[in-house]
CSV table of C-alpha atoms in Angstrom, one decimal:
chain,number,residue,atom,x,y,z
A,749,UNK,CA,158.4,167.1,130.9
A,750,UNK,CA,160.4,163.8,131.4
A,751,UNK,CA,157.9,162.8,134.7
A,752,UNK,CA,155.1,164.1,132.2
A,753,UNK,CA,155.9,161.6,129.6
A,754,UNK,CA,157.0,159.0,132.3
A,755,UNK,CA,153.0,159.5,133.5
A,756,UNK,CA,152.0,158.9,130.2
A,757,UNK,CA,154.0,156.0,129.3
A,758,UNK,CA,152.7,154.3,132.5
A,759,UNK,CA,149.2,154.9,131.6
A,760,UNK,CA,150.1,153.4,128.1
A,761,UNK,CA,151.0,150.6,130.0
A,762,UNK,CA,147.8,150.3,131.9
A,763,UNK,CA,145.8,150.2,129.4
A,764,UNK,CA,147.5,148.0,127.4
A,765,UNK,CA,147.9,145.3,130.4
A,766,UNK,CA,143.8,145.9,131.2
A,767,UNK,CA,142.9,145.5,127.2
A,768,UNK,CA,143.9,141.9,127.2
A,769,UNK,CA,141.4,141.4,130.0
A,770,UNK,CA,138.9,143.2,128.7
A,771,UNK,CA,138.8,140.6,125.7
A,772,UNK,CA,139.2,137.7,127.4
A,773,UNK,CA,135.7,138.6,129.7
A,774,UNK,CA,134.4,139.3,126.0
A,775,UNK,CA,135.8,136.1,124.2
A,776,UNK,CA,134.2,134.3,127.7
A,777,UNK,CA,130.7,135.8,127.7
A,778,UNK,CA,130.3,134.7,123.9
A,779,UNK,CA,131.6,131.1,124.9
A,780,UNK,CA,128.7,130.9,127.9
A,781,UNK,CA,126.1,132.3,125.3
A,782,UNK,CA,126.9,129.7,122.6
A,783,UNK,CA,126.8,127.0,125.4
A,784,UNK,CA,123.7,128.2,126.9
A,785,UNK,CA,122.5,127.8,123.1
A,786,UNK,CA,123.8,124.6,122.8
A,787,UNK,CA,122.2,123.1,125.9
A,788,UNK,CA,118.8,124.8,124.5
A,789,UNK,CA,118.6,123.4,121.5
A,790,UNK,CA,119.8,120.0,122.8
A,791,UNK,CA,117.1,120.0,125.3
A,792,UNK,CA,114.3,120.7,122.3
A,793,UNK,CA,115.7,117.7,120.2
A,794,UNK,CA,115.4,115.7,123.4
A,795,UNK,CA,112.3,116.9,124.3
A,796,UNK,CA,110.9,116.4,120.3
A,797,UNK,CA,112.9,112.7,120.6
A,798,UNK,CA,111.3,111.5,123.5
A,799,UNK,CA,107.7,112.9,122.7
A,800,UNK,CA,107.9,111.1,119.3
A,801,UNK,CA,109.1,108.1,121.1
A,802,UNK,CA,106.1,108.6,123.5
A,803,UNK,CA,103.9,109.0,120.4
A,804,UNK,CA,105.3,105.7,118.6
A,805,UNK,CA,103.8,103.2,121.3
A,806,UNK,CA,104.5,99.9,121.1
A,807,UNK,CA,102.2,97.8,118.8
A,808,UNK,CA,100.2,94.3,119.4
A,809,UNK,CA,101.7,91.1,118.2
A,810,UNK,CA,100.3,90.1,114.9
A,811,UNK,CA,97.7,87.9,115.1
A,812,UNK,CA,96.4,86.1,111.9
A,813,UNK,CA,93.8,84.7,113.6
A,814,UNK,CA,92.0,87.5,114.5
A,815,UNK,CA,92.7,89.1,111.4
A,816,UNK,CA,94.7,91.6,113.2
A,817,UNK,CA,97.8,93.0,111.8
A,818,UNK,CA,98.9,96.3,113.0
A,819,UNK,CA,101.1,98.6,110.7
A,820,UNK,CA,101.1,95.8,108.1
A,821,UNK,CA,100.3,95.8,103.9
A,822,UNK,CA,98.2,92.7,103.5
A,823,UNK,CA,97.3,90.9,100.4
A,824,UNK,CA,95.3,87.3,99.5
A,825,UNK,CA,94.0,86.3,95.9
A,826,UNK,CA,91.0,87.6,93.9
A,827,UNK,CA,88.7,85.1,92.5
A,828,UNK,CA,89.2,84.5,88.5
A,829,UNK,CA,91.8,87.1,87.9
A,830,UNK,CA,94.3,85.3,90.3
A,831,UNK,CA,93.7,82.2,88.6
A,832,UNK,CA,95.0,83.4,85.2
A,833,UNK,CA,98.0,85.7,86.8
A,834,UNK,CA,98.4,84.8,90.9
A,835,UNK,CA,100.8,87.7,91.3
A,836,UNK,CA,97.8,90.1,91.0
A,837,UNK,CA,96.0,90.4,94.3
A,838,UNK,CA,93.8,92.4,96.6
A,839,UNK,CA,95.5,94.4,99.1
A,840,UNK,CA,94.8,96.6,102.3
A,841,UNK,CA,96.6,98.5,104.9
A,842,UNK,CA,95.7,97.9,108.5
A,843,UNK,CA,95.8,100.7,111.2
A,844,UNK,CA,97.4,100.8,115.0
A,845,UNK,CA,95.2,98.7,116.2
A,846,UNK,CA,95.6,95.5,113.4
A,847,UNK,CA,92.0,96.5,111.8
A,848,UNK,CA,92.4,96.2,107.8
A,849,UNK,CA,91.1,98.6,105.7
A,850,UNK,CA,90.9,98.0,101.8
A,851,UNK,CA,89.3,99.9,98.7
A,852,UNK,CA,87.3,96.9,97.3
A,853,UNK,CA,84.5,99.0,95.8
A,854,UNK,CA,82.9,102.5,94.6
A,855,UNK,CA,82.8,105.0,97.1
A,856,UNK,CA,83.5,101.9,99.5
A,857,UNK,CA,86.6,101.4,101.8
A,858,UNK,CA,86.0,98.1,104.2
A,859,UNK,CA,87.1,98.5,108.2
A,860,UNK,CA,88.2,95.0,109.3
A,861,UNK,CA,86.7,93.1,107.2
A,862,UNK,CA,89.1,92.1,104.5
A,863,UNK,CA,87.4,91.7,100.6
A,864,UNK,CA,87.7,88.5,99.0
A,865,UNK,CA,88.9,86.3,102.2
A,866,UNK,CA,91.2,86.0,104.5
A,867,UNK,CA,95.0,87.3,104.5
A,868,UNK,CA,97.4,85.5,102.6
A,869,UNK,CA,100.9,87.4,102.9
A,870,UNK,CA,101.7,90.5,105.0
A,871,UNK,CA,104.5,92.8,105.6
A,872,UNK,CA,105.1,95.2,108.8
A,873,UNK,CA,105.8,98.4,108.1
A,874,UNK,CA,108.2,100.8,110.8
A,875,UNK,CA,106.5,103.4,111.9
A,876,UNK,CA,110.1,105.1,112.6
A,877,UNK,CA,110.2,105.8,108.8
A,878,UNK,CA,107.2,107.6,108.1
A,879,UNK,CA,107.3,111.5,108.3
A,880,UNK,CA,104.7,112.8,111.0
A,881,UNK,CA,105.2,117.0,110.7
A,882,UNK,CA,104.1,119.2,113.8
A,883,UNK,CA,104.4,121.8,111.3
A,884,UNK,CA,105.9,123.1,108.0
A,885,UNK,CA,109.2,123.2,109.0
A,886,UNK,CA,109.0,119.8,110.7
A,887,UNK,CA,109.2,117.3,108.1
A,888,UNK,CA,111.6,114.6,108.5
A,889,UNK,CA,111.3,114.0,104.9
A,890,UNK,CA,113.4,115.8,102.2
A,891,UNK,CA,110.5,116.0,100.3
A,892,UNK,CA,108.7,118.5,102.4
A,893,UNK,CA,106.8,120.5,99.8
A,894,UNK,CA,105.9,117.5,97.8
A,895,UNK,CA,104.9,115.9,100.7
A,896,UNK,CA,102.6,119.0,102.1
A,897,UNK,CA,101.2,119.0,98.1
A,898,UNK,CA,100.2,115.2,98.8
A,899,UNK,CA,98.7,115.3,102.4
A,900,UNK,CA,100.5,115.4,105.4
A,901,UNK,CA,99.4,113.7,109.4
A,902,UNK,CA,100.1,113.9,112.7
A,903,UNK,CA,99.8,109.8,112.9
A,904,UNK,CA,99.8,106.7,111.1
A,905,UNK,CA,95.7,106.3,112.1
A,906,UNK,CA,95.6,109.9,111.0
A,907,UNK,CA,96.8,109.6,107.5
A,908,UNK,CA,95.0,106.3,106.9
A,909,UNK,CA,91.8,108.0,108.2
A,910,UNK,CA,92.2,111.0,105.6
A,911,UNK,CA,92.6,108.1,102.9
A,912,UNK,CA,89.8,106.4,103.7
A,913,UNK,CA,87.8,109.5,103.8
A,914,UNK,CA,89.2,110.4,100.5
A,915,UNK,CA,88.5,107.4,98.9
A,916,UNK,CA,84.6,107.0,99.6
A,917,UNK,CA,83.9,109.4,97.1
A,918,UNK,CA,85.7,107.6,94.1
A,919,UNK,CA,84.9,105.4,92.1
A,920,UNK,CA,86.4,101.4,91.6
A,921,UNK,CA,87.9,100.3,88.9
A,922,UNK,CA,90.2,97.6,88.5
A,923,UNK,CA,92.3,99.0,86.1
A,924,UNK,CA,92.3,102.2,86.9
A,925,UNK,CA,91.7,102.9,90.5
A,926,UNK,CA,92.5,99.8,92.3
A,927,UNK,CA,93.4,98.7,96.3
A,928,UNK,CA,96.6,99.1,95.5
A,929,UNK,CA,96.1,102.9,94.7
A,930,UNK,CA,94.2,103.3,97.8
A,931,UNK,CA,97.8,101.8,99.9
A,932,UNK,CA,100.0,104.2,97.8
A,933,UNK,CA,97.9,106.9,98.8
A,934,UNK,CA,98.1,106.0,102.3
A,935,UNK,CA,102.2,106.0,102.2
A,936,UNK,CA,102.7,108.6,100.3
A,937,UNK,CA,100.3,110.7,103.3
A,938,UNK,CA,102.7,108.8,105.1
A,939,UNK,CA,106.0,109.6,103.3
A,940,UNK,CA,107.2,106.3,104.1
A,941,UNK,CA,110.7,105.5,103.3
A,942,UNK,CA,110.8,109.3,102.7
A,943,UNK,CA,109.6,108.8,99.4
A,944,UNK,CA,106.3,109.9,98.2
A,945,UNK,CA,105.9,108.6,94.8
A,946,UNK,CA,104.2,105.5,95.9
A,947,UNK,CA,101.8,103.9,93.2
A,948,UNK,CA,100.6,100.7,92.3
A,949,UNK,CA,103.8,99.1,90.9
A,950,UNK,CA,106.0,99.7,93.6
A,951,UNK,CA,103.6,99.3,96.8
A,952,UNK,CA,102.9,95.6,94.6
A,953,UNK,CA,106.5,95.1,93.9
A,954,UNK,CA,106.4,95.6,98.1
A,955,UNK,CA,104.0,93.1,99.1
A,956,UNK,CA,105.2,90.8,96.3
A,957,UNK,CA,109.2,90.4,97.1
A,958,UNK,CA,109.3,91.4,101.0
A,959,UNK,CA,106.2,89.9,102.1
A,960,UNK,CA,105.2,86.9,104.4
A,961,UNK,CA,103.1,84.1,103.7
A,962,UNK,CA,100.7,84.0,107.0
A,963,UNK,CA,101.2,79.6,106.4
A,964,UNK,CA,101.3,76.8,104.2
A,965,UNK,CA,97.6,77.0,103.8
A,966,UNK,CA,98.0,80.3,102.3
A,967,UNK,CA,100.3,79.5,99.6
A,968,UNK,CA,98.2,76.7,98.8
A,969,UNK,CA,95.0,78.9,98.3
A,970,UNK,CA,97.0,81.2,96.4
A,971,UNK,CA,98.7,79.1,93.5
A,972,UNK,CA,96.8,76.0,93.7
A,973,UNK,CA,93.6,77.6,90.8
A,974,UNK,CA,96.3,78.9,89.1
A,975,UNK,CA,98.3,75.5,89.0
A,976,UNK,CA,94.4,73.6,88.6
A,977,UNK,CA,93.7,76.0,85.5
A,978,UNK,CA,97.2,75.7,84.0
A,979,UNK,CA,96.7,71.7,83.5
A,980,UNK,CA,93.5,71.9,82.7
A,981,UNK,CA,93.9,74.5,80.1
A,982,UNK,CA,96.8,72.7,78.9
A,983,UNK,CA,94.9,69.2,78.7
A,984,UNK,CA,92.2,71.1,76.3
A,985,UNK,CA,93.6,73.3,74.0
A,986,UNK,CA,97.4,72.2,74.6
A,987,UNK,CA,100.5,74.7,74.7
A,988,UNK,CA,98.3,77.2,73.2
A,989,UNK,CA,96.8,78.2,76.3
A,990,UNK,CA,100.2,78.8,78.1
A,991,UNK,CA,100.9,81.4,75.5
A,992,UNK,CA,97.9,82.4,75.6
A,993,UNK,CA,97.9,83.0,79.7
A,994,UNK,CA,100.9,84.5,79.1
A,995,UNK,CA,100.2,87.0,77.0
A,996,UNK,CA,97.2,88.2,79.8
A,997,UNK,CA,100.2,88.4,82.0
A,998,UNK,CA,102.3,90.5,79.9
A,999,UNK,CA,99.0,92.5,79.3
A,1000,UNK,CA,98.3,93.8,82.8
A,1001,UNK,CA,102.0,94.3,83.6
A,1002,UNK,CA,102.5,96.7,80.6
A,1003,UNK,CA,99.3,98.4,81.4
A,1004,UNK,CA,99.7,99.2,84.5
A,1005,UNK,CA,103.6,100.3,83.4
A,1006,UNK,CA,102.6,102.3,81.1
A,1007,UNK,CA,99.6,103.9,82.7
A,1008,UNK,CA,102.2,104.5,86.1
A,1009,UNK,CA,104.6,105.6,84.4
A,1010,UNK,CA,104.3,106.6,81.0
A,1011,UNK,CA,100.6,108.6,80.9
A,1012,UNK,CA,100.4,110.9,83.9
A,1013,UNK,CA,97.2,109.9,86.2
A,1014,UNK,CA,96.0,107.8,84.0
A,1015,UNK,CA,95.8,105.2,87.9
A,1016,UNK,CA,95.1,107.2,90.2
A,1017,UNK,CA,96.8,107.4,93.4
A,1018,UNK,CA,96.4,110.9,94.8
């Protein structure tokens, strides 16, 4: 009896020794499988990395004097109506390539050939924060339904190209559907800045207070009617005029307020 339960305590024993090691082969089998997982999904974010590195190739220099600005907004006056308020303009957005395209009539988008003369001010935009989805789950975006409800592409030519395209069958109107709604519609394909609520304020508020001026010739084709039509106005009809041309001012810059924000798609931008 005594050698039985001696047998028994030794096997006790054993087992208890070989459990330890048991668990330790366990605890190290999970560690290799969460490594091996670890290295997997750190070679598919290096993989996705570099091909969206590959896929973002460099650009050309900006050239003004080929009318070539790639990735940029662009803006320069309109005739009449930029002589009575010079922060209204025309604007365009120009491919990979520096080739402007701009909404400047019915059922009409222009490819390099900028509306209403040459650039005036432009701003570059980075490519690295647009949102460029392989797939539904792929947005970089945290607006990924929105984004999807709006339009989504697999590159920047891609979403200006399904603009365009979407554009040649509406109508212009300056008040309503404008150059600038065409842009917004382009960045919010885009999802620039991860936002897509682009419209006509904001993408002019843009080009307006972070733009460049291309030279000094530019600035003096864009103020000097206004500045020519201020005095003259002034020298016929005297102070009146300035409240007058003020008043047009605060006209269009309420109207296209309240039509953004206040009267849902009232200007278009979708």
């Amino acid at each position: 009896m005594e050698l039985k339960g001696l047998a028994r305590t030794t096997d006790d024993e054993t087992c208890d020794g070989i459990r330890p090691c048991l668990l330790s082969i366990d605890q190290v089998e999970d560690s290799r499988k969460m490594r091996v997982l670890q290295m997997a999904e750190e070679s598919v974010s290096g993989v996705s990395d570099e091909s969206m590195h590959l896929h973002l190739w460099s650009l050309d220099e900006i050239a003004p004097g080929k009318a070539k600005f790639p990735c940029c907004i662009v803006w320069t006056p309109l005739p009449v109506v930029s002589w009575l308020a010079p922060f209204i303009g025309h604007v365009g957005i120009c491919r990979e390539d520096g080739a402007i395209l701009d909404f400047s009539g019915s059922n009409f988008v222009n490819i390099d050939n900028f509306a209403f003369g040459a650039v005036a001010r432009y701003l570059q935009l980075d490519r690295e924060q647009c949102c460029f989805p392989p797939n539904l789950a792929g947005h970089t975006c945290r607006q990924g339904y929105r984004h999807g409800e709006k339009g989504t592409a697999m590159s920047w030519d891609d979403a200006l190209h399904t603009s365009m395209r979407h554009y040649q069958h509406k109508s212009y109107n300056l008040f309503t559907c404008n150059c600038h709604s065409f842009v917004a519609n382009c960045l919010n394909r885009l999802a620039y800045g991860g936002s897509t609520r682009w419209n006509v304020i904001n993408v002019a508020g843009l080009i307006l207070f972070k733009g460049r001026w291309v030279n000094s010739m530019s600035v003096l084709r864009s103020f000097f009617p206004f500045t020519a039509v201020l005095c003259l106005g002034v020298w016929v009809a005297g102070w009146a005029f300035c409240i007058g041309l003020a008043s047009f001012s605060l006209l269009l810059v309420v109207w296209y307020l309240l039509g953004t924000y206040c009267v849902r798609n009232l200007i278009e931008c979708d």
